XYZ file of C-alpha atoms in Angstrom:
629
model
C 0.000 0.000 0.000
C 1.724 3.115 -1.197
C 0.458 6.333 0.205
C -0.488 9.063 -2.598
C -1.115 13.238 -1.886
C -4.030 14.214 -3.704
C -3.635 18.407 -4.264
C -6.567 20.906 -5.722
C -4.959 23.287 -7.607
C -6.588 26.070 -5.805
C -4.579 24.789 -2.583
C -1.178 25.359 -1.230
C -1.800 22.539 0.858
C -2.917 18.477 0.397
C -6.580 18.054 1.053
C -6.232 14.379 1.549
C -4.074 11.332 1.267
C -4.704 8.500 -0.665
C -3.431 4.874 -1.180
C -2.718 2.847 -3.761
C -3.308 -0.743 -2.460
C -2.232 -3.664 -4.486
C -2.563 -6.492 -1.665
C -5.045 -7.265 0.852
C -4.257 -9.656 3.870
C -7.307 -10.629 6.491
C -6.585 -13.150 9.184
C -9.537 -15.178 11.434
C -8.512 -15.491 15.106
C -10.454 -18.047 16.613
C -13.623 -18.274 14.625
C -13.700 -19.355 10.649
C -13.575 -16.712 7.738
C -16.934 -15.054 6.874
C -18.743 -17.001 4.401
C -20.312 -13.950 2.373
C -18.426 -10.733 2.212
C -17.960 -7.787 -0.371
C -14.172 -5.800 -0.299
C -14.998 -2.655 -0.731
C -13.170 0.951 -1.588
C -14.034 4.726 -1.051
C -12.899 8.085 -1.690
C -14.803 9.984 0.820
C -16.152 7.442 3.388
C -19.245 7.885 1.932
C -19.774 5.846 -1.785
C -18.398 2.628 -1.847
C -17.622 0.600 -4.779
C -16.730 -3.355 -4.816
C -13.110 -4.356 -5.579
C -14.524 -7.827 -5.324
C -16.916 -10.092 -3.757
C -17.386 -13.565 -2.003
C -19.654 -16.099 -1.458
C -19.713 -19.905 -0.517
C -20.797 -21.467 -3.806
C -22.222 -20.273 -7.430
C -26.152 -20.504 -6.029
C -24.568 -17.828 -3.766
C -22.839 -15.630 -6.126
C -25.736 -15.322 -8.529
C -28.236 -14.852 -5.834
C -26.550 -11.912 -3.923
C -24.678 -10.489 -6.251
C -25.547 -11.526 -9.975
C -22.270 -12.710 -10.973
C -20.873 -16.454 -11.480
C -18.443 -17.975 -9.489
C -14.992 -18.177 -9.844
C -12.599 -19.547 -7.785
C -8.768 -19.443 -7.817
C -6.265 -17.656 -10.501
C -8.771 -16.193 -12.688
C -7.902 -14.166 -15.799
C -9.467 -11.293 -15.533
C -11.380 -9.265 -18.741
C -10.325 -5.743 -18.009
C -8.252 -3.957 -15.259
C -11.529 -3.127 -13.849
C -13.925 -6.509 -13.962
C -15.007 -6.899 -10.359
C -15.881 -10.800 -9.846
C -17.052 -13.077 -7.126
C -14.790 -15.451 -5.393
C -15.360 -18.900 -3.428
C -12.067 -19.114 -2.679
C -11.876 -17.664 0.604
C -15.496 -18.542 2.295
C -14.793 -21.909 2.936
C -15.777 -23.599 6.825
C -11.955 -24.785 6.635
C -9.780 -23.820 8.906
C -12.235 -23.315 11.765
C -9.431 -21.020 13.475
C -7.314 -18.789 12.362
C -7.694 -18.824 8.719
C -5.735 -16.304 6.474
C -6.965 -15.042 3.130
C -3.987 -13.116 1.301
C -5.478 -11.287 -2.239
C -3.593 -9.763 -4.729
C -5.804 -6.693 -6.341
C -3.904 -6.328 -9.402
C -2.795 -10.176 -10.002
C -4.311 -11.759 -13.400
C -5.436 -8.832 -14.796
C -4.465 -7.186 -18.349
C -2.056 -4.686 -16.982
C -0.316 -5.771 -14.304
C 3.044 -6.019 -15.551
C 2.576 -2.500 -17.201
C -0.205 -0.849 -14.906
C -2.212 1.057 -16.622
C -4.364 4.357 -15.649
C -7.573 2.180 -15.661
C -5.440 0.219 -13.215
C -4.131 2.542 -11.383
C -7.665 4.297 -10.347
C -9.370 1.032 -9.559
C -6.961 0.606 -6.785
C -6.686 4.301 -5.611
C -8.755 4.714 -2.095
C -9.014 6.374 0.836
C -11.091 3.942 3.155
C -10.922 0.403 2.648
C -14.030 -1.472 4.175
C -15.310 -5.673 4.935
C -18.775 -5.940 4.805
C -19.862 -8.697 6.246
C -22.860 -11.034 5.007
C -23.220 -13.909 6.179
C -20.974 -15.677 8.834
C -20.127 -19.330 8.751
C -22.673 -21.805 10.552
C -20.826 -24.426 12.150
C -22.715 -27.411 12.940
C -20.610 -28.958 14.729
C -20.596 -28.901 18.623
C -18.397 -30.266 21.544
C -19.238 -31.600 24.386
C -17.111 -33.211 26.877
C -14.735 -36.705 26.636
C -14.923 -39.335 29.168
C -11.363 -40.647 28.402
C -9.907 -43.531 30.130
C -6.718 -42.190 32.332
C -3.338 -43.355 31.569
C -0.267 -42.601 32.384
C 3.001 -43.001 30.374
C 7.139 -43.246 31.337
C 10.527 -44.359 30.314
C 13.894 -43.495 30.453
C 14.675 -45.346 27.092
C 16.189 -43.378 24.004
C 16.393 -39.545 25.636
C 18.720 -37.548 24.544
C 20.067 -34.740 25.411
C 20.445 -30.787 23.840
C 20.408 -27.408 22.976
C 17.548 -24.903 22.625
C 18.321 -24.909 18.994
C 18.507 -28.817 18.634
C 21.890 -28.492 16.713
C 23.671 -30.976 19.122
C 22.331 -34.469 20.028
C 24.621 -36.481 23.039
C 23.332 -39.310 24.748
C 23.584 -39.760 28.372
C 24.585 -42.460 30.057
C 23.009 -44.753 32.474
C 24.185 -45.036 36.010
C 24.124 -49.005 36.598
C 22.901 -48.853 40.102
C 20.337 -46.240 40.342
C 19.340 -46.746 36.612
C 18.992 -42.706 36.319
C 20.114 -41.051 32.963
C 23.353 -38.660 33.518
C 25.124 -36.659 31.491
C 28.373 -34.220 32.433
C 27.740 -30.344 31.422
C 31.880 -30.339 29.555
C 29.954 -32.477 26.486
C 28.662 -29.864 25.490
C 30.823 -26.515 26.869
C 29.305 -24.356 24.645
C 25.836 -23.946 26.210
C 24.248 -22.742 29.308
C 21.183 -23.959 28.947
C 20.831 -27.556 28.294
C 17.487 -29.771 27.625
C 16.198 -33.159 27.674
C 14.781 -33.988 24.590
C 11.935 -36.694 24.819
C 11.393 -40.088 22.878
C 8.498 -41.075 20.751
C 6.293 -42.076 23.447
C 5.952 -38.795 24.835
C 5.375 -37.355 21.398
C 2.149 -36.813 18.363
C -1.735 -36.478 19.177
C -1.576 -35.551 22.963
C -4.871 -33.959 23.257
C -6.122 -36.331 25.030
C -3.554 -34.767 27.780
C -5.171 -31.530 27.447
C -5.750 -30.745 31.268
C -3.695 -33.091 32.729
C 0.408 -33.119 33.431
C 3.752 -33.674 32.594
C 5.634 -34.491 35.637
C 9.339 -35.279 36.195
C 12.114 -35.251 38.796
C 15.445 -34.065 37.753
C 18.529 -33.613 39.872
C 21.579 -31.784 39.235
C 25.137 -31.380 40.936
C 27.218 -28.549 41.299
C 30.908 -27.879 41.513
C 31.711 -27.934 45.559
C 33.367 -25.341 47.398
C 32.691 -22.091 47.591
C 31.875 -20.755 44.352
C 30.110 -17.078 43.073
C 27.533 -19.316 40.975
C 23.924 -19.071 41.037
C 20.913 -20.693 40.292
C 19.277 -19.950 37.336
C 16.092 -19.244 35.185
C 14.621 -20.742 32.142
C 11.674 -22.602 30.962
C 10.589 -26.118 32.600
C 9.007 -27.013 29.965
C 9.293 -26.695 25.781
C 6.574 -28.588 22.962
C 7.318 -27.895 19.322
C 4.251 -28.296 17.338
C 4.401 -30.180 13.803
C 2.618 -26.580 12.927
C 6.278 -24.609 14.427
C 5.075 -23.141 16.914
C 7.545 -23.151 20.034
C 5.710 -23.113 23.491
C 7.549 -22.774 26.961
C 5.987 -23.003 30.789
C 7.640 -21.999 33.843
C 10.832 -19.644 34.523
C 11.734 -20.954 38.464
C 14.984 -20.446 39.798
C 15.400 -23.243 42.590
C 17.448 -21.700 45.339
C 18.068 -25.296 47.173
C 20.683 -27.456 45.692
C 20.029 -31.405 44.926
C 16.868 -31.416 42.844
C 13.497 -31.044 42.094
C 9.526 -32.407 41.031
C 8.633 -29.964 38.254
C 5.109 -30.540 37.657
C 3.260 -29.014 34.357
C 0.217 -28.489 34.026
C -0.734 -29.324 29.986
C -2.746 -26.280 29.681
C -3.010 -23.044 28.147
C -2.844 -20.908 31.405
C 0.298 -19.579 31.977
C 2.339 -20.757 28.695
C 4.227 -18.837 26.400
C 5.278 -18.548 22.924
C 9.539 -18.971 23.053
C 10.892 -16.181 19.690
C 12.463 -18.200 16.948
C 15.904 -16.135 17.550
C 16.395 -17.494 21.367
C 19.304 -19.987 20.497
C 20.372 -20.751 23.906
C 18.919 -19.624 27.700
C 22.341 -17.573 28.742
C 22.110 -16.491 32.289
C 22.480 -12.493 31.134
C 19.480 -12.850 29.037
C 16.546 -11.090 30.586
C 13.206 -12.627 31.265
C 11.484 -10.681 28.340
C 13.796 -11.906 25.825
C 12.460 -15.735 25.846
C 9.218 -14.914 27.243
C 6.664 -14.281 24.642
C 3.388 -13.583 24.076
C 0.643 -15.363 25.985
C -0.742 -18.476 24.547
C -4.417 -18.883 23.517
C -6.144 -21.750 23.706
C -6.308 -22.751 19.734
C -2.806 -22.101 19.866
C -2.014 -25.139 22.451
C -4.672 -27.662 21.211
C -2.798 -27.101 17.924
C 0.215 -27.624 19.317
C -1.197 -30.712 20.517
C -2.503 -31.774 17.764
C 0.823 -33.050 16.603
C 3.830 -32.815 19.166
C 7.138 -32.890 17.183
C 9.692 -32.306 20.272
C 9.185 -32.617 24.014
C 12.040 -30.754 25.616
C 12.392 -30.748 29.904
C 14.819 -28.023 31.612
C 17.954 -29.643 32.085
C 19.762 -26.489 33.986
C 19.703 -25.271 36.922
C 22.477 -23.483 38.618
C 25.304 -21.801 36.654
C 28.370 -24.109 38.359
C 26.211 -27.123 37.443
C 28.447 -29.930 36.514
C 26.096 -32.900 35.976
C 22.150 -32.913 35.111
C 20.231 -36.147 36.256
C 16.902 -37.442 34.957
C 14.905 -39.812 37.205
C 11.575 -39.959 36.268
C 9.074 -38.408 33.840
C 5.889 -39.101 33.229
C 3.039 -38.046 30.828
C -0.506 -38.306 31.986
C -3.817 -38.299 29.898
C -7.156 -38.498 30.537
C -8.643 -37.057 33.643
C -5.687 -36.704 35.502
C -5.727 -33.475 37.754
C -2.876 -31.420 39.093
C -5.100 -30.633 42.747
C -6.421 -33.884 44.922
C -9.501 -33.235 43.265
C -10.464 -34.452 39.704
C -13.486 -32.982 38.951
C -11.254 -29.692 37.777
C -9.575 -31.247 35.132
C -11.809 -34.142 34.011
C -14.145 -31.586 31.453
C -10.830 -30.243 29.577
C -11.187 -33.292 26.906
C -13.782 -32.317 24.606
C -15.670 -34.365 21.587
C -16.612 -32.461 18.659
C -19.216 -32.815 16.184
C -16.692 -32.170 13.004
C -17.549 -30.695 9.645
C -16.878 -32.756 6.457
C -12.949 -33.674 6.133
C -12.137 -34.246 9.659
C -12.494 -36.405 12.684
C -11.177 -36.898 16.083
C -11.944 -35.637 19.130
C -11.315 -31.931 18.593
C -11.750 -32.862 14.746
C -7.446 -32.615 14.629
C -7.583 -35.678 12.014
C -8.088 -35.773 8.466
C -11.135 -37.943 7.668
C -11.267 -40.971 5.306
C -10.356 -39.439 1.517
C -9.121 -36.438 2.617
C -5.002 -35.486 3.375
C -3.504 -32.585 5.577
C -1.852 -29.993 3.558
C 0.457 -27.343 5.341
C 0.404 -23.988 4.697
C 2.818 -20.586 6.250
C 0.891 -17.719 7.098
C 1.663 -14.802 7.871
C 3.115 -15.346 11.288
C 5.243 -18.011 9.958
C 3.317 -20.635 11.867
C 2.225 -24.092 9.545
C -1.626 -23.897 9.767
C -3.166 -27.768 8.449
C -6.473 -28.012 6.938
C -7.552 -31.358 5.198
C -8.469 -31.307 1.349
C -10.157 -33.937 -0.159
C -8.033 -37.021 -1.905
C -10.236 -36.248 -4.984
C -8.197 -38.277 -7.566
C -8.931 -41.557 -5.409
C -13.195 -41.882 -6.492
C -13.502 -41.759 -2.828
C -11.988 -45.172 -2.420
C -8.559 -44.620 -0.275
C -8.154 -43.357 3.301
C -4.944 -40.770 2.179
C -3.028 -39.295 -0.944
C -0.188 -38.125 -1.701
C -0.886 -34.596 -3.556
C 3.015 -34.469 -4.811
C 2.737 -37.725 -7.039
C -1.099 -37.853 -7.453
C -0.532 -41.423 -5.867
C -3.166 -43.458 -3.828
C -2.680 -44.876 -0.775
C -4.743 -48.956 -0.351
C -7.578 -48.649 -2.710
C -10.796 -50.323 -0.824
C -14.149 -50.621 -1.357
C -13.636 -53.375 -3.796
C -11.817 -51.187 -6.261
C -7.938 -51.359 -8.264
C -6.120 -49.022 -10.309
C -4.287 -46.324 -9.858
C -6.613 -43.653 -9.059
C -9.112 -46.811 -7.092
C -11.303 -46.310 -10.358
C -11.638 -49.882 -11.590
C -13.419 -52.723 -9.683
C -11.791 -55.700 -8.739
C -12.350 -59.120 -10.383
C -14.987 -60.835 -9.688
C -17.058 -57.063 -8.767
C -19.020 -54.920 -11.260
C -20.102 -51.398 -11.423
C -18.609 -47.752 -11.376
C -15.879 -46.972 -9.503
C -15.787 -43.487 -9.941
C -19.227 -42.705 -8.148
C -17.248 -42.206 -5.189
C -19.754 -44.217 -3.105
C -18.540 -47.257 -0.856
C -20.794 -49.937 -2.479
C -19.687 -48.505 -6.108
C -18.452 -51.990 -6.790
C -20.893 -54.966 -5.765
C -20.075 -58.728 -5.747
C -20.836 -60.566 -8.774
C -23.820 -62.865 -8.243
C -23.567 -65.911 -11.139
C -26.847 -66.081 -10.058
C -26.257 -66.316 -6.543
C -23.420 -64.551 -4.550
C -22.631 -67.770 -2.146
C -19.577 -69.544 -3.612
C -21.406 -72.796 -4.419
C -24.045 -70.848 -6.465
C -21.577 -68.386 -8.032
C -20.332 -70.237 -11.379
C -18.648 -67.148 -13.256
C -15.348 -65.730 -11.419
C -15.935 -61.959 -13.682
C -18.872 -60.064 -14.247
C -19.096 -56.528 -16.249
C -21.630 -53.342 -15.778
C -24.081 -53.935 -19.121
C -23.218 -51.903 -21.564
C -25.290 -49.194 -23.132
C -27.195 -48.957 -19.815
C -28.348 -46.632 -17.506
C -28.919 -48.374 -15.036
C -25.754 -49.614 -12.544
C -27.420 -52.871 -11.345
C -27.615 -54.554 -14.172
C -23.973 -56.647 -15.266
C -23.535 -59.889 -17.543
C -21.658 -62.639 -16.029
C -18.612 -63.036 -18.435
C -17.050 -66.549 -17.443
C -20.131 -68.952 -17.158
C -18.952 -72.684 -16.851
C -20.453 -75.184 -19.603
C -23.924 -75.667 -19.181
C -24.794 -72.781 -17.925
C -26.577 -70.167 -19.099
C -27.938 -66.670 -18.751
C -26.622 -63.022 -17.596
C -26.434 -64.161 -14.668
C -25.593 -68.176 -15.125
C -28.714 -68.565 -13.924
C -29.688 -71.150 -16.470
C -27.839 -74.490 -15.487
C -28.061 -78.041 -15.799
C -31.251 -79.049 -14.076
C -35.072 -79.220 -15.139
C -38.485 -80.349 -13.818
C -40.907 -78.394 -11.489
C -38.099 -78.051 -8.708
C -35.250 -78.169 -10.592
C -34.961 -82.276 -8.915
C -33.259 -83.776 -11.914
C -30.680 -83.264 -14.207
C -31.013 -82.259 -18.068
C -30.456 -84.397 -20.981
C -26.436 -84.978 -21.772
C -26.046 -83.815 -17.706
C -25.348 -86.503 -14.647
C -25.418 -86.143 -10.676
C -27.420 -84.996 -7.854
C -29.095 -81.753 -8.687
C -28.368 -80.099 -5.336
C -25.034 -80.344 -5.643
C -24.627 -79.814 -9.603
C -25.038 -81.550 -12.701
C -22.305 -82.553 -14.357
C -21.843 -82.649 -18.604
C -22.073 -86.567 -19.725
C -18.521 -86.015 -21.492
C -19.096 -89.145 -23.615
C -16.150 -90.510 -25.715
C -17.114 -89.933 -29.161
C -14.862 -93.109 -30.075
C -16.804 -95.371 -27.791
C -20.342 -94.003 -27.251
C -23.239 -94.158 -29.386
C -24.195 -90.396 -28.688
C -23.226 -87.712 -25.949
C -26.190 -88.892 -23.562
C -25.714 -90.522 -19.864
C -27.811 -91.609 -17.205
C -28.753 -88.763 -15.155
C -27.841 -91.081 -12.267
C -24.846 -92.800 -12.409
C -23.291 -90.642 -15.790
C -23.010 -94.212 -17.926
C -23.023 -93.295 -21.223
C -24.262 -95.853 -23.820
C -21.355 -97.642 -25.671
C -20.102 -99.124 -29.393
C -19.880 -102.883 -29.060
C -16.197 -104.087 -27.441
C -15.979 -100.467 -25.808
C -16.959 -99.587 -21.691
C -16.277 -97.417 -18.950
C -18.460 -94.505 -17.527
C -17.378 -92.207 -21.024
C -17.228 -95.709 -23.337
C -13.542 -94.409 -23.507
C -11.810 -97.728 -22.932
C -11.982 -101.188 -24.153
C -14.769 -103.538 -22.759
C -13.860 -106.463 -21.124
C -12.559 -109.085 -23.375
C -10.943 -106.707 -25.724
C -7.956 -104.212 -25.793
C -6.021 -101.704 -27.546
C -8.234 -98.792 -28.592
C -5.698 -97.693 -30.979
C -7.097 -100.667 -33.522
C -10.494 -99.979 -32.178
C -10.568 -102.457 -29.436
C -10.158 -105.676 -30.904
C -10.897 -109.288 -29.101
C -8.167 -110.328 -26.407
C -7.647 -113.197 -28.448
C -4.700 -114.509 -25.828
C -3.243 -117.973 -26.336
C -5.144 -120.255 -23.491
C -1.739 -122.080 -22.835
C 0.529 -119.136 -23.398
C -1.695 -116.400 -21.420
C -2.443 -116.662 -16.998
C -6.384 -115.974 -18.619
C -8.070 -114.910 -21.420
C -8.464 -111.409 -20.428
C -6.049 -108.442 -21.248
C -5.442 -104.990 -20.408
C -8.040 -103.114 -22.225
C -6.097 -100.079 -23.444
C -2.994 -101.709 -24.719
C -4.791 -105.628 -25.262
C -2.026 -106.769 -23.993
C -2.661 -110.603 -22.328
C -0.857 -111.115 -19.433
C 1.803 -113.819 -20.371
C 2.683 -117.063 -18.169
C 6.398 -118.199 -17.508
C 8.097 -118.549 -21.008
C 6.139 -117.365 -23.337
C 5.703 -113.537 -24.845
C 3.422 -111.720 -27.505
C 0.434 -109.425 -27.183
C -1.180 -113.058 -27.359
C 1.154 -114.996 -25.275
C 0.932 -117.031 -28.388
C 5.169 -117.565 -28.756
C 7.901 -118.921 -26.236
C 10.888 -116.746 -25.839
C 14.103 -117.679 -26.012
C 15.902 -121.027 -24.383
C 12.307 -121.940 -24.422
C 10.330 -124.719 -27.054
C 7.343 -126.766 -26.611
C 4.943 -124.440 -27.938
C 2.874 -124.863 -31.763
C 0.021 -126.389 -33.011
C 1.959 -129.637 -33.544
C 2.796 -129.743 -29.110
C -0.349 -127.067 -27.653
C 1.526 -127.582 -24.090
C 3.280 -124.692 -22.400
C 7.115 -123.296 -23.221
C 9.477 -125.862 -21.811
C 13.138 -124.783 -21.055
C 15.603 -126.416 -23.062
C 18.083 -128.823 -20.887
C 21.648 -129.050 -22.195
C 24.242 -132.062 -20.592
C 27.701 -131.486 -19.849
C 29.733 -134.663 -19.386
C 27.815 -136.781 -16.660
C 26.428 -132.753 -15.164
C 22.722 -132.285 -16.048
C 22.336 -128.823 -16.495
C 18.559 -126.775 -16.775
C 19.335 -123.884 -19.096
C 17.376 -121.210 -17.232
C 19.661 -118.237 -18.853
C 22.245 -117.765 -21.444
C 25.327 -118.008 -19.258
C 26.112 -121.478 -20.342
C 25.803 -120.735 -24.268
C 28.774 -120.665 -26.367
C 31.262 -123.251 -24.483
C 33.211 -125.258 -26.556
C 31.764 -128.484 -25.501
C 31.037 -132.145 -26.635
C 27.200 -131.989 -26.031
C 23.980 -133.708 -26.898
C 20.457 -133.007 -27.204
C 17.662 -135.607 -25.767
């Protein structure tokens, strides 16, 4: 805003002063931002003309003000279009929203500002007149929360106001205490406990209650001209930056101390980014900030990043000892009585985008941006995933990435349903995707693993089964393998027990007269010399379906029986003899023809006065004077 003298010519001195404003900045404290406002601009404090106007939604814009409604980085028609906004009128943040509007930005001449320019943002008086203020639904009442208490002495560490050093103490073996010497780190005064995990995040549900711990320290002995000295007991850093401090005791009495802290906005104050290190010249008033409000702590809260206890206490301080510290939550009171501290929990009703129990959580589909106002501090608000169809609990804005798609839904944005699920993903309702029913949705009456939306139609409930199994049917599969009155018996070419499914005859076109079966047992009606349920092998009697299953045929003295295997007709063979017949002896055998029908003999060779039973062919080829008899 650059201040301009406006001269008559008739005057040796200015009549007025007027500005030339370019940027407007509004902040909420603890309430939201109005929903329906107009910016306005005057001369003389008397006529007022819009710079611009806003409104919730387009309904609003047309109805109050006869414009559409446009929301961010608008090109504007002229240097002098006034428009209405929904940018700034949203119910988000509830506290201590921030609208920061450029007057000249998007329009024709702002890189060359022109005089058409250069009026419209010439005024006097600048005035916000107010509409309509946000209606907030939602209410809180109070929290019955279980109490708890939490403590550890595992992973502390210890140092600086400025966090630019991290030591770790060490353990003293028989008392167990944490203890760390002031030389590690000879640079600072002021030295601070920093706290692990457990003490850290969502602690609302402390709000009311205390941080208490016990700390010793030991100073040099002798006499010395040291002192005791002053700093915070107490230090949260939010995840939004701000940097909150309680208590500024000096303790007089050497040994150590129960510093108890109330987790409360009374009495806390905000610590200036520039205070590096608690130096025992520094005056009171140059850590000691402003008072805290109450949105201020539940936001710090919200989302604890550092928990830092006073770990100095006396300027010839040589050691610093932590005992004990414990977090408390729930209804917890500082006094013997906890009736004072047991309504400081409260459950809200929470608009659209959030939950929790002071609505500090993002709601399903929606993520927590960040954003720096004009105090520096990281205000969060929750925006809706809107890439996701509704169908995953977070985002990532950066990559445009989904976090677990649910609702029955895959892809990358959750906008396809998953097999075996039809319908439209991007609805954005949970039951967008419903389980295929193929006709029936219980696994034993679901015969099609995919289903699809029908295409061409309006209407989302009706789908085609895709994958029906043979003999079935139907959309929906609902057409299967059973007829009569109650469905009680199978169809024509289909076998079983209707209840639990008919199944297709699957005769053997080789061996059956036709594809048809009993509907009881599934025999199918075979070719002479074939059997089996399908007429697919050889009946008994015959064998080898590759020559279409010709008699056995096997050699009654050659064969154990007269029946062979009825794929390969092979007979099974006694000792001796071989064939598909068992109609031939094998070698070192004789005895069987038509002119001796007995069985294969072996043949019996003598040696000398040694009667030998050729049983093998170890025997054959010695030189030997022999005879046959």
């Amino acid at each position: 805003m650059e201040p301009l003298v406006h001269r008559d010519a008739r005057d040796e001195f200015p009549r007025s002063i007027l500005y030339q404003i370019v940027f407007f900045t509004m902040r909420a404290a603890i309430s939201p931002l109005p929903a329906a406002w107009v910016l306005e601009k005057s001369m003389d404090g008397r006529a007022y003309d819009a710079w611009q106007y806003f409104a919730a939604d387009d309904t609003e814009c047309r109805e109050r003000f006869g414009l559409p409604a446009y929301t961010a980085n608008y090109i504007f028609k002229s240097d002098t279009e006034v428009i209405c906004s929904t940018q700034f009128s949203s119910l988000d943040p509830l506290e201590n929203g921030e609208i920061n509007l450029s007057i000249i930005s998007g329009r024709p001449s702002e890189m060359i500002t022109s005089p058409e320019l250069q009026n419209f943002t010439l005024a006097r008086y600048v005035r916000i007149r107010l509409l309509r203020m946000q209606s907030a639904e939602a209410q809180c009442s109070v929290a019955h929360v279980e109490t708890s208490s939490y403590t550890t002495l595992k992973g502390w560490t210890v140092t600086n106001l400025a966090m630019s050093e991290h030591i770790v103490p060490t353990k003293d073996n028989d008392t167990g205490f944490l203890v760390f010497g002031m030389f590690e780190m000879p640079e600072t005064e002021a030295v601070y406990w920093k706290a692990p995990e457990g003490y850290l995040g969502n602690l609302l549900r402390s709000y009311g209650s205390q941080l208490t711990f016990k700390m010793d320290w030991i100073t040099v002995r002798g006499d010395t001209s040291g002192k005791p000295t002053v700093g915070p007991s107490l230090i949260l850093v939010g995840r939004n930056g701000m940097k909150i401090a309680y208590g500024e005791e000096s303790y007089e009495e050497t040994g150590g101390a129960t510093i108890t802290v109330p987790l409360k906005e009374d009495s806390w104050y905000h610590v200036p980014r520039t205070v590096k290190d608690i130096i025992t010249r520094l005056r009171r008033t140059e850590y000691h900030g402003d008072p805290v409000t109450r949105s201020q702590f539940m936001a710090v809260l919200t989302d604890v990043e550092v928990v830092l206890l006073r770990g100095t206490y006396h300027t010839d301080q040589v050691e610093s000892v932590l005992e004990q510290a414990d977090l408390f939550s729930g209804s917890h009171s500082t006094t013997d009585s906890s009736a004072t501290s047991s309504g400081f929990i409260e459950l809200c009703e929470c608009p659209e985008g959030y939950r929790g129990t002071s609505c500090e959580q993002c709601a399903f589909g929606y993520v927590r941006i960040y954003e720096t106002s004009v105090t520096h501090e990281r205000i969060g608000r929750c925006i809706p995933c809107s890439m996701c169809n509704g169908h995953a609990a977070s985002c990532d804005l950066e990559t445009g990435e989904c976090g677990l798609c649910l609702h029955n839904t895959v892809g990358t944005n959750c906008e396809r349903c998953l097999p075996g699920f039809y319908g439209n993903a991007t609805l954005g309702r949970p039951d967008d995707c419903k389980r295929c029913a193929c006709p029936l949705e219980s696994p034993s009456n679901n015969f099609s693993p995919n289903c699809q939306s029908r295409g061409g139609s309006s209407d989302p409930s009706e789908y085609v089964c895709t994958q029906c199994p043979e003999g079935y049917t139907g959309d929906h599969c609902e057409f299967g393998n059973t007829e009569g009155w109650r469905c009680e018996r199978c169809k024509t070419g289909y076998w079983g027990v209707p209840d639990d499914g008919c199944e297709p005859c699957s005769c053997s076109e080789l061996g059956a007269l036709e594809n048809v079966c009993d509907v009881t047992t599934g025999q199918c009606i075979c070719k002479p010399r074939y059997g089996g349920r399908r007429c697919d092998e050889c009946d008994v009697g015959y064998g080898n379906l590759d020559l279409d299953c010709p008699a056995c045929a096997c050699n009654v003295n050659g064969s154990v029986s007269t029946v062979c295997n009825v794929v390969s007709g092979q007979c099974e063979c006694n000792v001796g003899t071989e064939g598909i017949h068992c109609d031939r002896c094998r070698e070192e055998f004789f005895g069987l023809s038509d002119e001796q029908p007995g069985a294969c003999e072996a043949i019996e060779i003598v040696l000398g006065n040694i009667g030998i039973h050729q049983r093998n062919n170890s025997i054959l080829g010695l030189a030997v004077d022999s005879h046959q008899r």
